[in-house]
Every structure is written in structure tokens, then in C-alpha cells.
Amino acid sequence: MIHEFLAETVYLGVILTLCSYAIGLWLKKKTKLALMNPLLIGIILTILVLWLTDTPYDNYTHGTQVINYLLTPATICLAVPLYEQIQHLKNNFHAISLGIISGVLSSMLSILAMVLILDLDHTSYVTLLPKSITTAIGMGVSEELGGNVPVTIMVIVFTGIIGNIFAERFLRLIGIINPVAKGIAIGSASHVIGTTKAMEIGQTEGAMSSLSIVTSGIITVIVASLFAHLV
């Protein structure tokens, strides 16, 4: 059976993941459509293959540990564009700081409001709290607060995809044209996946979005424990 082969072959999970993502990149390049997000396409294709071959998810993840291992150092590499645009940080330090703090608080307050309106339990609440920070940090926050880590990962990825697809159009719609403001908004709302879009928009946007990822993660680690006691 194919799922038995997946369980025994370490690299097959990696190959499936990379091939699915490569197809997503190809479709994005061919169609030029925002909805053809490579990560979204990759997720859909991977799910389809696992479903059609009746392969258990645990067998698939057994072969993708190397990708998970590279997640944290890949996030750290986002410091490079920030360093290249360090002058923008110095010139706009107060505005950037307030922007990132506002982004983190807006994210958490929106989750708090949704949980109260929908009457969700505490576990669901702390699972959703880290939705706007990078997966490498969000997993730890969710686990520490007693959330459902797999669901947290799914929510974080979904948030990033939404930001990647719609952020640029939304910012244009509400009239935000300043490169620094655009980068801070994208990074604090949709972490790494949104930052890839910010880097496509411009170097300054990408650098500010990278800064937001790191800073938002740190602030969330500190503030989330306080918000967790509100529900």
C-alpha cells in the first residue's frame, strides 16, 4: 500500500510537499491570480494526494520533519532585509513601535470579541490567540497556554494566506500608501506568509514586515499569557 510506503520512506513526504508547492508556484506564474497562492495550492494538492491514497496524516508527517526543522532558521533569515533597511527603523522608530503594538492588540482583541460572541470555550480561545504570529512562535504559545497546537498551526497558515492574497488590495482600498506603514500592517497581521507578499511589493515593505514578525512574536508571547485569563 502507498501509505505503508510513505511511512517507511522518509523523503517521500518531503518530495510530495515540495512538488505540490512547485505546482502552486507554476500556477501562480501562469495565471497571475492572487487566489493561486502557492502555499494554498500546495496544501490542497497534498491533502488530495493523502486522501486519494488513503495515507494517514501521521505517516506523512513522519517524512516531513526536515522541513519543520528548517522553519525556525528560515524565520531568522528574515532579519537580512531588515538589516538592509535599518535606516528606516531609526527614522520611524516611534511610529513603527506603536504600529506593531496596535497590530498585536487588535489581533488579540478581535479573537476575544469573537470568542465572547460565539461563546467558545477556553481551549478554543487560547488556540486562536496566536493566529497572527509566525508558526515557529505560535506553536509554543498555544502549547504553553493549553491550546490545540495542530489547530493553531492551521489557523496561522490560513491567516497568512488571507493576508498574502488580499493585503495589498485592502491597503490600497483604505488609502495606505506609505511603504513603512504597509510593511508593518502586513507583517503584524499575517506574519511570514504575508511578508512574502510585502517583499514582492518593495524592499522597504518587506523589511518592515520582517521586523513586525519578530517583534509581534515577542510581544504576543508576553501579552498572550495575560489575555488567556480573560476567558
Backbone as JSON, one array per atom type, in Angstrom:
{
  "sequence": "MIHEFLAETVYLGVILTLCSYAIGLWLKKKTKLALMNPLLIGIILTILVLWLTDTPYDNYTHGTQVINYLLTPATICLAVPLYEQIQHLKNNFHAISLGIISGVLSSMLSILAMVLILDLDHTSYVTLLPKSITTAIGMGVSEELGGNVPVTIMVIVFTGIIGNIFAERFLRLIGIINPVAKGIAIGSASHVIGTTKAMEIGQTEGAMSSLSIVTSGIITVIVASLFAHLV",
  "N": [[0.85, -1.2, 0.0], [0.33, 2.32, -0.64], [0.36, 4.1, 1.51], [1.79, 2.71, 3.41], [4.25, 2.67, 2.21], [4.83, 5.38, 2.3], [5.14, 5.67, 5.05], [7.46, 4.26, 5.51], [9.36, 5.41, 3.89], [11.37, 8.01, 4.25], [11.89, 10.36, 2.78], [9.8, 10.7, 0.99], [7.58, 12.13, 1.9], [8.64, 14.69, 2.01], [9.22, 15.12, -0.68], [6.64, 15.05, -1.8], [5.53, 17.32, -0.59], [7.21, 19.43, -1.53], [6.91, 19.17, -4.3], [4.16, 19.69, -4.59], [4.09, 22.33, -3.76], [5.72, 23.47, -5.72], [4.15, 23.12, -7.99], [2.13, 24.87, -7.28], [3.53, 27.31, -7.39], [4.07, 27.38, -10.13], [1.47, 27.56, -11.2], [0.72, 30.04, -10.15], [2.5, 31.74, -11.48], [1.72, 31.35, -14.11], [-1.02, 32.06, -14.21], [-1.23, 34.49, -12.85], [-2.95, 35.18, -10.85], [-4.17, 36.28, -7.7], [-5.48, 34.53, -6.02], [-4.34, 32.13, -6.63], [-2.46, 31.21, -4.71], [0.7, 29.92, -3.9], [1.21, 28.42, -1.52], [-1.38, 27.81, -0.62], [-2.34, 26.32, -2.79], [-0.49, 24.24, -2.69], [-1.14, 23.05, -0.22], [-3.77, 22.14, -0.73], [-3.31, 20.3, -2.83], [-1.63, 18.44, -1.56], [-3.31, 17.45, 0.45], [-5.26, 16.25, -1.18], [-3.75, 14.2, -2.43], [-3.03, 12.64, -0.2], [-5.56, 11.89, 0.65], [-6.62, 10.5, -1.58], [-4.86, 8.38, -1.75], [-5.28, 7.15, 0.61], [-3.65, 7.63, 2.83], [-2.49, 7.86, 6.11], [-2.31, 10.82, 8.13], [-0.28, 10.97, 10.06], [1.66, 9.29, 9.03], [2.49, 10.73, 6.84], [3.56, 13.1, 8.02], [5.71, 12.01, 9.28], [7.65, 11.92, 7.36], [8.29, 14.54, 6.89], [9.77, 15.93, 8.71], [12.19, 17.21, 8.39], [11.58, 19.54, 7.01], [10.03, 20.91, 8.91], [12.03, 21.25, 10.78], [13.61, 23.16, 9.57], [12.1, 25.41, 9.7], [12.32, 27.34, 11.82], [15.06, 28.46, 11.55], [14.68, 29.53, 8.99], [12.85, 31.54, 9.47], [14.41, 33.22, 11.04], [16.19, 34.14, 9.14], [14.87, 36.21, 7.97], [15.77, 38.47, 9.09], [17.71, 39.58, 7.53], [16.77, 41.28, 5.27], [15.75, 43.27, 6.95], [18.03, 44.32, 8.2], [19.22, 45.49, 5.98], [17.58, 47.61, 5.58], [17.81, 49.22, 7.79], [17.94, 51.93, 8.37], [15.44, 53.0, 7.94], [14.1, 52.04, 10.16], [15.36, 53.41, 12.23], [14.65, 56.03, 11.6], [11.91, 56.04, 11.88], [11.14, 55.1, 14.37], [9.35, 55.41, 16.64], [6.79, 55.51, 15.46], [6.75, 53.03, 14.19], [6.96, 51.27, 16.37], [4.56, 51.81, 17.79], [2.77, 51.05, 15.8], [3.21, 48.27, 15.52], [2.59, 47.33, 18.1], [-0.1, 48.09, 18.19], [-1.07, 46.44, 16.18], [-0.73, 43.85, 17.27], [-2.37, 43.99, 19.58], [-4.84, 44.52, 18.37], [-5.28, 42.13, 16.99], [-5.51, 40.24, 19.1], [-7.64, 41.32, 20.58], [-9.69, 41.12, 18.74], [-9.97, 38.36, 18.56], [-10.76, 37.83, 21.19], [-13.23, 39.18, 21.26], [-14.64, 37.7, 19.32], [-14.71, 35.16, 20.51], [-16.26, 35.69, 22.78], [-18.67, 36.46, 21.59], [-19.39, 34.16, 20.15], [-19.42, 32.37, 22.15], [-17.32, 30.53, 22.82], [-15.17, 27.95, 24.21], [-12.48, 27.95, 26.72], [-10.22, 26.57, 25.78], [-10.46, 26.72, 22.98], [-10.23, 29.45, 22.73], [-7.54, 30.1, 23.59], [-6.25, 28.67, 21.7], [-6.69, 30.08, 19.37], [-5.56, 32.56, 19.87], [-2.75, 33.07, 19.1], [-2.87, 33.6, 16.32], [-1.87, 35.46, 14.48], [0.89, 35.47, 14.44], [4.15, 34.14, 13.59], [4.46, 30.66, 12.73], [6.48, 29.19, 14.05], [6.75, 30.48, 16.51], [4.11, 30.7, 17.37], [3.24, 28.05, 17.78], [4.53, 27.33, 20.15], [3.43, 29.18, 21.95], [0.7, 28.46, 21.93], [0.84, 25.81, 22.89], [1.91, 26.24, 25.46], [-0.16, 27.65, 26.69], [-2.14, 25.81, 26.75], [-3.58, 25.21, 24.47], [-4.91, 23.82, 21.35], [-2.56, 22.61, 19.45], [-2.19, 21.63, 16.68], [-4.5, 22.77, 15.48], [-4.0, 25.45, 15.92], [-1.77, 25.82, 14.26], [-3.0, 25.43, 11.77], [-4.77, 27.61, 11.73], [-2.99, 29.77, 11.84], [-1.62, 29.46, 9.41], [-3.77, 29.77, 7.61], [-4.51, 32.42, 8.2], [-2.2, 33.74, 7.32], [-2.27, 33.15, 4.56], [-4.63, 34.46, 3.76], [-3.83, 37.1, 4.25], [-1.69, 37.28, 2.45], [-3.01, 37.08, 0.0], [-4.99, 39.14, -0.02], [-4.01, 41.49, 1.24], [-2.55, 43.61, -0.08], [-4.45, 44.75, -1.85], [-6.41, 45.51, -0.01], [-5.08, 47.42, 1.57], [-4.64, 49.35, -0.36], [-7.26, 50.02, -0.88], [-8.12, 51.29, 1.47], [-6.49, 53.44, 1.45], [-3.79, 53.49, 2.32], [-0.55, 54.25, 1.65], [2.05, 54.64, 2.36], [5.23, 53.13, 2.45], [6.47, 52.06, 4.79], [4.35, 51.93, 6.63], [2.68, 50.13, 5.27], [4.24, 47.8, 5.28], [4.47, 47.26, 8.05], [1.78, 46.83, 8.72], [1.13, 44.54, 7.19], [3.0, 42.6, 8.12], [2.46, 42.43, 10.9], [-0.09, 41.47, 10.89], [-0.23, 39.18, 9.26], [2.07, 37.65, 9.41], [4.84, 35.52, 8.33], [3.96, 34.47, 5.84], [2.43, 36.52, 4.79], [4.47, 38.36, 4.64], [6.0, 37.53, 2.48], [4.5, 38.5, 0.38], [4.74, 41.23, 0.97], [7.44, 41.59, 0.43], [7.41, 41.27, -2.3], [6.1, 43.56, -3.01], [7.86, 45.66, -2.31], [11.22, 46.61, -1.21], [11.41, 48.09, 1.17], [8.87, 47.66, 2.31], [9.02, 44.88, 2.66], [11.15, 44.67, 4.49], [10.16, 46.06, 6.76], [7.96, 44.51, 7.3], [9.22, 42.12, 7.98], [10.46, 42.91, 10.34], [8.18, 43.31, 11.88], [7.24, 40.69, 12.18], [9.07, 39.43, 13.95], [9.03, 41.17, 16.2], [6.28, 41.28, 16.82], [5.87, 38.62, 17.49], [7.39, 38.38, 19.85], [6.1, 40.24, 21.54], [3.56, 39.08, 21.62], [4.07, 36.65, 22.92], [4.49, 37.6, 25.48], [2.16, 39.09, 26.1], [0.03, 37.35, 25.56], [-0.25, 35.51, 27.63], [-1.45, 37.07, 29.56], [-3.85, 37.83, 28.34], [-4.98, 35.34, 28.16], [-6.22, 34.79, 30.54], [-8.59, 36.13, 30.48], [-10.76, 34.81, 29.57]],
  "CA": [[0.0, 0.0, 0.0], [1.11, 3.55, -0.74], [0.57, 4.73, 2.82], [2.87, 1.98, 4.07], [5.48, 3.14, 1.59], [5.07, 6.72, 2.87], [5.59, 5.52, 6.43], [8.8, 3.69, 5.54], [10.27, 6.21, 3.07], [11.47, 9.3, 4.92], [11.94, 11.51, 1.88], [8.64, 10.81, 0.13], [6.77, 13.23, 2.4], [9.29, 15.93, 1.59], [9.05, 15.23, -2.13], [5.24, 15.4, -2.03], [5.35, 18.71, -0.16], [7.93, 20.33, -2.43], [6.29, 19.09, -5.63], [2.87, 20.38, -4.51], [4.37, 23.77, -3.71], [6.26, 23.85, -7.03], [2.99, 23.24, -8.88], [1.48, 26.12, -6.89], [4.34, 28.41, -7.95], [3.88, 27.38, -11.58], [0.14, 28.07, -11.46], [0.72, 31.48, -9.84], [3.24, 32.42, -12.54], [0.96, 31.25, -15.35], [-2.33, 32.72, -14.14], [-1.08, 35.83, -12.26], [-4.09, 35.4, -9.98], [-3.83, 36.29, -6.28], [-6.05, 33.34, -5.39], [-3.45, 31.0, -6.88], [-1.35, 31.29, -3.75], [1.43, 28.64, -3.94], [1.02, 27.65, -0.29], [-2.75, 27.3, -0.62], [-2.4, 25.26, -3.8], [0.29, 23.12, -2.16], [-1.92, 22.4, 0.83], [-4.88, 21.43, -1.35], [-2.79, 19.15, -3.58], [-1.13, 17.46, -0.6], [-4.48, 16.82, 1.06], [-5.88, 15.39, -2.19], [-2.93, 13.0, -2.61], [-3.15, 11.81, 1.01], [-6.92, 11.34, 0.68], [-6.79, 9.53, -2.66], [-4.02, 7.2, -1.49], [-5.65, 6.63, 1.92], [-2.44, 7.7, 3.65], [-2.69, 8.55, 7.39], [-1.54, 12.06, 8.27], [0.92, 10.7, 10.86], [2.67, 8.72, 8.14], [3.01, 11.83, 6.01], [4.39, 14.0, 8.82], [6.94, 11.29, 9.6], [8.63, 12.2, 6.32], [8.46, 15.98, 6.66], [10.41, 16.54, 9.87], [13.3, 18.07, 7.96], [11.0, 20.85, 6.68], [9.7, 21.54, 10.19], [13.29, 21.62, 11.44], [14.15, 24.34, 8.91], [11.16, 26.5, 9.85], [12.84, 28.39, 12.69], [16.15, 29.21, 10.91], [14.16, 30.28, 7.85], [12.26, 32.75, 10.04], [15.51, 34.08, 11.48], [16.8, 34.73, 7.94], [14.14, 37.42, 7.61], [16.5, 39.61, 9.64], [18.61, 40.13, 6.49], [16.22, 42.5, 4.67], [15.62, 44.3, 7.98], [19.34, 44.94, 8.35], [19.47, 46.3, 4.8], [16.73, 48.8, 5.65], [17.85, 49.63, 9.19], [17.78, 53.37, 8.49], [14.01, 53.27, 8.07], [13.74, 51.77, 11.55], [15.86, 54.51, 13.05], [13.93, 57.27, 11.29], [10.48, 55.93, 12.19], [11.11, 54.16, 15.49], [8.14, 55.54, 17.48], [5.62, 55.12, 14.66], [6.83, 51.59, 13.96], [6.67, 50.61, 17.64], [3.12, 51.93, 18.05], [2.07, 50.28, 14.79], [3.31, 46.84, 15.83], [1.81, 47.09, 19.32], [-1.5, 48.19, 17.81], [-1.4, 45.25, 15.41], [-0.84, 42.71, 18.19], [-3.56, 44.17, 20.42], [-6.02, 44.38, 17.52], [-5.46, 40.7, 16.73], [-5.98, 39.56, 20.3], [-8.96, 41.83, 20.95], [-10.66, 40.58, 17.8], [-10.21, 36.98, 18.99], [-11.52, 37.91, 22.44], [-14.61, 39.56, 20.9], [-15.25, 36.58, 18.61], [-14.95, 34.09, 21.48], [-17.39, 36.09, 23.62], [-19.88, 36.47, 20.78], [-19.73, 32.78, 19.77], [-19.45, 31.58, 23.39], [-16.38, 29.43, 22.7], [-14.54, 27.6, 25.49], [-11.14, 28.49, 26.96], [-9.25, 25.9, 24.91], [-10.6, 27.32, 21.66], [-9.74, 30.83, 22.84], [-6.08, 30.17, 23.6], [-5.8, 28.08, 20.43], [-6.78, 31.11, 18.34], [-4.84, 33.79, 20.24], [-1.52, 33.37, 18.36], [-3.16, 33.43, 14.89], [-1.2, 36.42, 13.6], [2.35, 35.41, 14.56], [4.73, 33.05, 12.81], [4.18, 29.32, 13.26], [7.54, 28.77, 14.96], [6.48, 31.05, 17.84], [2.72, 30.43, 17.72], [3.11, 26.69, 18.3], [4.96, 27.35, 21.55], [2.45, 29.94, 22.73], [-0.5, 27.64, 22.05], [1.13, 24.67, 23.78], [2.11, 26.75, 26.82], [-1.44, 28.11, 27.23], [-3.08, 24.69, 26.78], [-4.39, 25.18, 23.27], [-4.79, 22.71, 20.42], [-1.45, 23.07, 18.59], [-2.47, 21.44, 15.24], [-5.49, 23.75, 15.03], [-3.29, 26.73, 15.91], [-0.97, 25.85, 13.03], [-3.93, 25.61, 10.65], [-5.3, 28.98, 11.78], [-1.9, 30.66, 11.49], [-1.4, 29.33, 7.96], [-4.92, 30.37, 6.94], [-4.39, 33.87, 8.37], [-1.14, 34.2, 6.44], [-2.72, 33.05, 3.17], [-5.58, 35.55, 3.55], [-3.04, 38.32, 4.16], [-0.92, 37.25, 1.21], [-3.89, 37.27, -1.15], [-5.82, 40.35, -0.01], [-3.44, 42.63, 1.96], [-2.19, 44.73, -0.95], [-5.68, 45.38, -2.33], [-7.1, 46.13, 1.12], [-4.35, 48.64, 1.93], [-4.91, 50.33, -1.41], [-8.66, 50.42, -0.73], [-8.27, 52.23, 2.59], [-5.65, 54.6, 1.2], [-2.46, 53.44, 2.94], [0.44, 54.2, 0.58], [3.4, 54.73, 2.92], [5.85, 51.81, 2.44], [6.7, 51.59, 6.15], [3.05, 51.58, 7.19], [2.21, 48.92, 4.59], [5.02, 46.67, 5.77], [4.09, 46.98, 9.44], [0.43, 46.28, 8.72], [1.15, 43.18, 6.64], [3.76, 41.71, 8.98], [1.83, 42.23, 12.21], [-1.37, 40.79, 10.71], [-0.17, 37.9, 8.53], [3.39, 37.02, 9.64], [5.79, 35.19, 7.26], [3.31, 34.28, 4.55], [2.12, 37.86, 4.32], [5.73, 39.05, 4.36], [6.42, 37.22, 1.11], [3.81, 39.48, -0.47], [5.34, 42.53, 1.23], [8.72, 41.62, -0.28], [7.09, 41.46, -3.71], [5.69, 44.96, -3.19], [9.04, 46.52, -2.27], [12.24, 46.28, -0.21], [11.05, 48.7, 2.46], [7.72, 46.92, 2.82], [9.5, 43.58, 3.11], [11.98, 44.84, 5.69], [9.3, 46.43, 7.88], [7.13, 43.34, 7.6], [10.09, 41.19, 8.69], [10.59, 43.43, 11.7], [6.91, 43.08, 12.56], [7.14, 39.27, 12.52], [9.87, 39.16, 15.15], [8.56, 41.97, 17.32], [4.92, 40.83, 17.16], [6.01, 37.34, 18.17], [7.88, 38.61, 21.22], [5.03, 40.9, 22.3], [2.48, 38.11, 21.8], [4.49, 35.71, 23.96], [4.34, 38.27, 26.77], [0.78, 39.56, 26.32], [-0.93, 36.26, 25.43], [-0.5, 34.91, 28.94], [-2.37, 37.96, 30.27], [-5.14, 37.71, 27.67], [-5.52, 33.98, 28.36], [-7.01, 34.75, 31.77], [-9.8, 36.92, 30.31], [-11.88, 33.9, 29.25]],
  "C": [[0.88, 1.25, 0.0], [1.37, 4.17, 0.61], [1.64, 4.0, 3.63], [4.22, 2.42, 3.52], [5.85, 4.52, 2.11], [5.63, 6.63, 4.27], [7.04, 5.07, 6.49], [9.82, 4.54, 4.78], [10.29, 7.64, 3.6], [11.3, 10.46, 3.95], [10.7, 11.68, 1.01], [7.71, 11.93, 0.58], [7.32, 14.57, 1.99], [9.07, 16.17, 0.11], [7.62, 15.66, -2.46], [5.0, 16.87, -1.7], [5.97, 19.68, -1.15], [7.31, 20.34, -3.83], [4.95, 19.83, -5.65], [3.07, 21.89, -4.51], [4.9, 24.27, -5.05], [5.13, 24.01, -8.05], [2.23, 24.54, -8.58], [2.21, 27.33, -7.44], [4.12, 28.53, -9.46], [2.52, 27.96, -11.94], [0.05, 29.58, -11.21], [1.4, 32.26, -10.97], [2.44, 32.43, -13.84], [-0.31, 32.09, -15.32], [-2.24, 34.17, -13.66], [-2.24, 36.18, -11.33], [-3.68, 35.34, -8.52], [-4.34, 35.05, -5.57], [-5.2, 32.09, -5.62], [-2.21, 31.09, -6.0], [-0.62, 29.94, -3.7], [1.24, 27.78, -2.7], [-0.37, 27.04, -0.23], [-2.89, 26.15, -1.6], [-1.66, 24.02, -3.31], [-0.45, 22.34, -1.1], [-3.05, 21.56, 0.23], [-4.4, 20.18, -2.07], [-2.3, 18.05, -2.64], [-2.28, 16.71, 0.06], [-5.14, 15.85, 0.08], [-5.09, 14.09, -2.37], [-3.06, 12.07, -1.41], [-4.53, 11.14, 1.08], [-7.1, 10.23, -0.37], [-5.98, 8.26, -2.44], [-4.3, 6.58, -0.13], [-4.44, 6.56, 2.85], [-2.71, 8.45, 4.95], [-1.78, 9.78, 7.5], [-0.24, 11.84, 9.05], [2.03, 10.1, 10.0], [3.31, 9.79, 7.27], [3.97, 12.72, 6.81], [5.71, 13.34, 9.23], [8.04, 11.62, 8.59], [8.87, 13.66, 6.08], [9.14, 16.69, 7.83], [11.52, 17.5, 9.48], [12.79, 19.47, 7.61], [10.64, 21.6, 7.95], [10.95, 22.02, 10.91], [13.84, 22.93, 10.87], [13.27, 25.57, 9.09], [11.73, 27.65, 10.67], [14.02, 29.14, 12.06], [15.7, 30.01, 9.7], [13.53, 31.59, 8.32], [13.34, 33.73, 10.46], [16.16, 34.79, 10.3], [16.09, 36.0, 7.49], [14.8, 38.67, 8.2], [17.38, 40.28, 8.6], [18.01, 41.37, 5.82], [16.0, 43.62, 5.67], [16.93, 45.05, 8.15], [19.64, 45.88, 7.19], [18.66, 47.59, 4.8], [16.71, 49.39, 7.05], [17.61, 51.12, 9.38], [16.32, 53.76, 8.62], [13.53, 53.04, 9.5], [14.17, 52.92, 12.45], [15.04, 55.78, 12.85], [12.47, 57.24, 11.72], [10.24, 55.05, 13.41], [9.8, 54.21, 16.28], [6.9, 55.1, 16.72], [5.59, 53.62, 14.44], [6.44, 50.82, 15.23], [5.17, 50.64, 17.94], [2.31, 51.11, 17.05], [2.06, 48.8, 15.1], [2.49, 46.49, 17.07], [0.32, 47.13, 19.02], [-1.94, 46.95, 17.04], [-1.61, 44.03, 16.29], [-2.12, 42.8, 19.02], [-4.84, 44.02, 19.61], [-6.33, 42.91, 17.25], [-6.06, 39.99, 17.93], [-7.37, 40.02, 20.73], [-10.04, 41.31, 20.01], [-11.0, 39.12, 18.14], [-11.06, 36.95, 20.25], [-12.99, 38.22, 22.14], [-15.32, 38.39, 20.23], [-15.61, 35.45, 19.58], [-16.15, 34.43, 22.37], [-18.7, 36.05, 22.85], [-20.35, 35.04, 20.48], [-19.77, 31.84, 20.97], [-18.57, 30.33, 23.29], [-15.71, 29.16, 24.05], [-13.11, 28.13, 25.56], [-10.1, 27.88, 26.03], [-9.28, 26.48, 23.5], [-10.02, 28.73, 21.64], [-8.22, 30.89, 22.77], [-5.48, 29.53, 22.35], [-5.74, 29.15, 19.34], [-5.94, 32.35, 18.62], [-3.6, 34.07, 19.4], [-1.68, 33.34, 16.83], [-2.33, 34.32, 13.98], [0.32, 36.44, 13.75], [2.86, 34.17, 13.83], [4.56, 31.71, 13.51], [5.21, 28.89, 14.3], [7.31, 29.27, 16.38], [5.07, 30.68, 18.3], [2.49, 29.05, 18.29], [3.45, 26.65, 19.79], [3.97, 28.06, 22.44], [1.2, 29.1, 22.97], [-0.29, 26.48, 23.02], [1.25, 25.12, 25.23], [0.78, 27.13, 27.48], [-2.49, 27.0, 27.29], [-4.0, 24.62, 25.58], [-4.17, 23.93, 22.44], [-3.77, 23.11, 19.34], [-1.73, 22.83, 17.1], [-3.47, 22.44, 14.69], [-4.86, 25.13, 14.96], [-2.47, 26.87, 14.63], [-1.86, 26.12, 11.82], [-4.43, 27.05, 10.58], [-4.22, 29.98, 11.38], [-1.65, 30.64, 9.98], [-2.53, 30.0, 7.19], [-4.87, 31.89, 7.02], [-3.34, 34.43, 7.42], [-1.56, 34.19, 4.98], [-3.7, 34.18, 2.84], [-4.83, 36.88, 3.4], [-2.26, 38.41, 2.86], [-1.78, 37.58, 0.01], [-4.52, 38.66, -1.17], [-5.16, 41.6, 0.58], [-3.19, 43.84, 1.06], [-3.43, 45.48, -1.42], [-6.41, 46.11, -1.2], [-6.42, 47.44, 1.53], [-4.58, 49.74, 0.9], [-6.32, 50.88, -1.27], [-8.84, 51.46, 0.36], [-7.27, 53.38, 2.53], [-4.3, 54.62, 1.88], [-1.42, 53.24, 1.83], [1.87, 54.27, 1.09], [4.03, 53.34, 3.01], [6.07, 51.23, 3.83], [5.4, 51.13, 6.78], [2.51, 50.29, 6.57], [2.94, 47.68, 5.11], [4.65, 46.27, 7.18], [2.72, 46.33, 9.51], [0.42, 44.83, 8.26], [1.84, 42.21, 7.6], [3.09, 41.42, 10.3], [0.51, 41.48, 12.09], [-1.23, 39.39, 10.12], [1.23, 37.3, 8.46], [4.19, 36.69, 8.38], [5.13, 35.1, 5.89], [2.91, 35.62, 3.95], [3.38, 38.63, 3.94], [6.26, 38.73, 2.97], [5.74, 38.15, 0.11], [4.41, 40.87, -0.28], [6.67, 42.67, 0.5], [8.52, 41.78, -1.79], [6.73, 42.91, -3.99], [6.9, 45.88, -3.22], [9.99, 46.14, -1.15], [11.88, 46.84, 1.16], [9.88, 47.97, 3.1], [8.14, 45.57, 3.38], [10.29, 43.66, 4.39], [11.13, 45.16, 6.92], [8.39, 45.27, 8.29], [7.94, 42.29, 8.36], [10.29, 41.61, 10.14], [9.33, 43.14, 12.51], [6.76, 41.62, 13.01], [7.83, 39.0, 13.85], [9.29, 39.87, 16.36], [7.16, 41.54, 17.77], [4.96, 39.5, 17.91], [6.42, 37.51, 19.62], [6.78, 39.23, 22.08], [3.9, 39.92, 22.6], [2.82, 37.1, 22.89], [4.25, 36.31, 25.35], [2.87, 38.56, 27.09], [-0.23, 38.42, 26.33], [-1.25, 35.62, 26.78], [-1.46, 35.76, 29.77], [-3.77, 37.85, 29.67], [-5.8, 36.36, 27.95], [-6.41, 33.91, 29.58], [-8.34, 35.52, 31.64], [-11.02, 36.06, 29.98], [-11.72, 32.62, 30.03]]
}
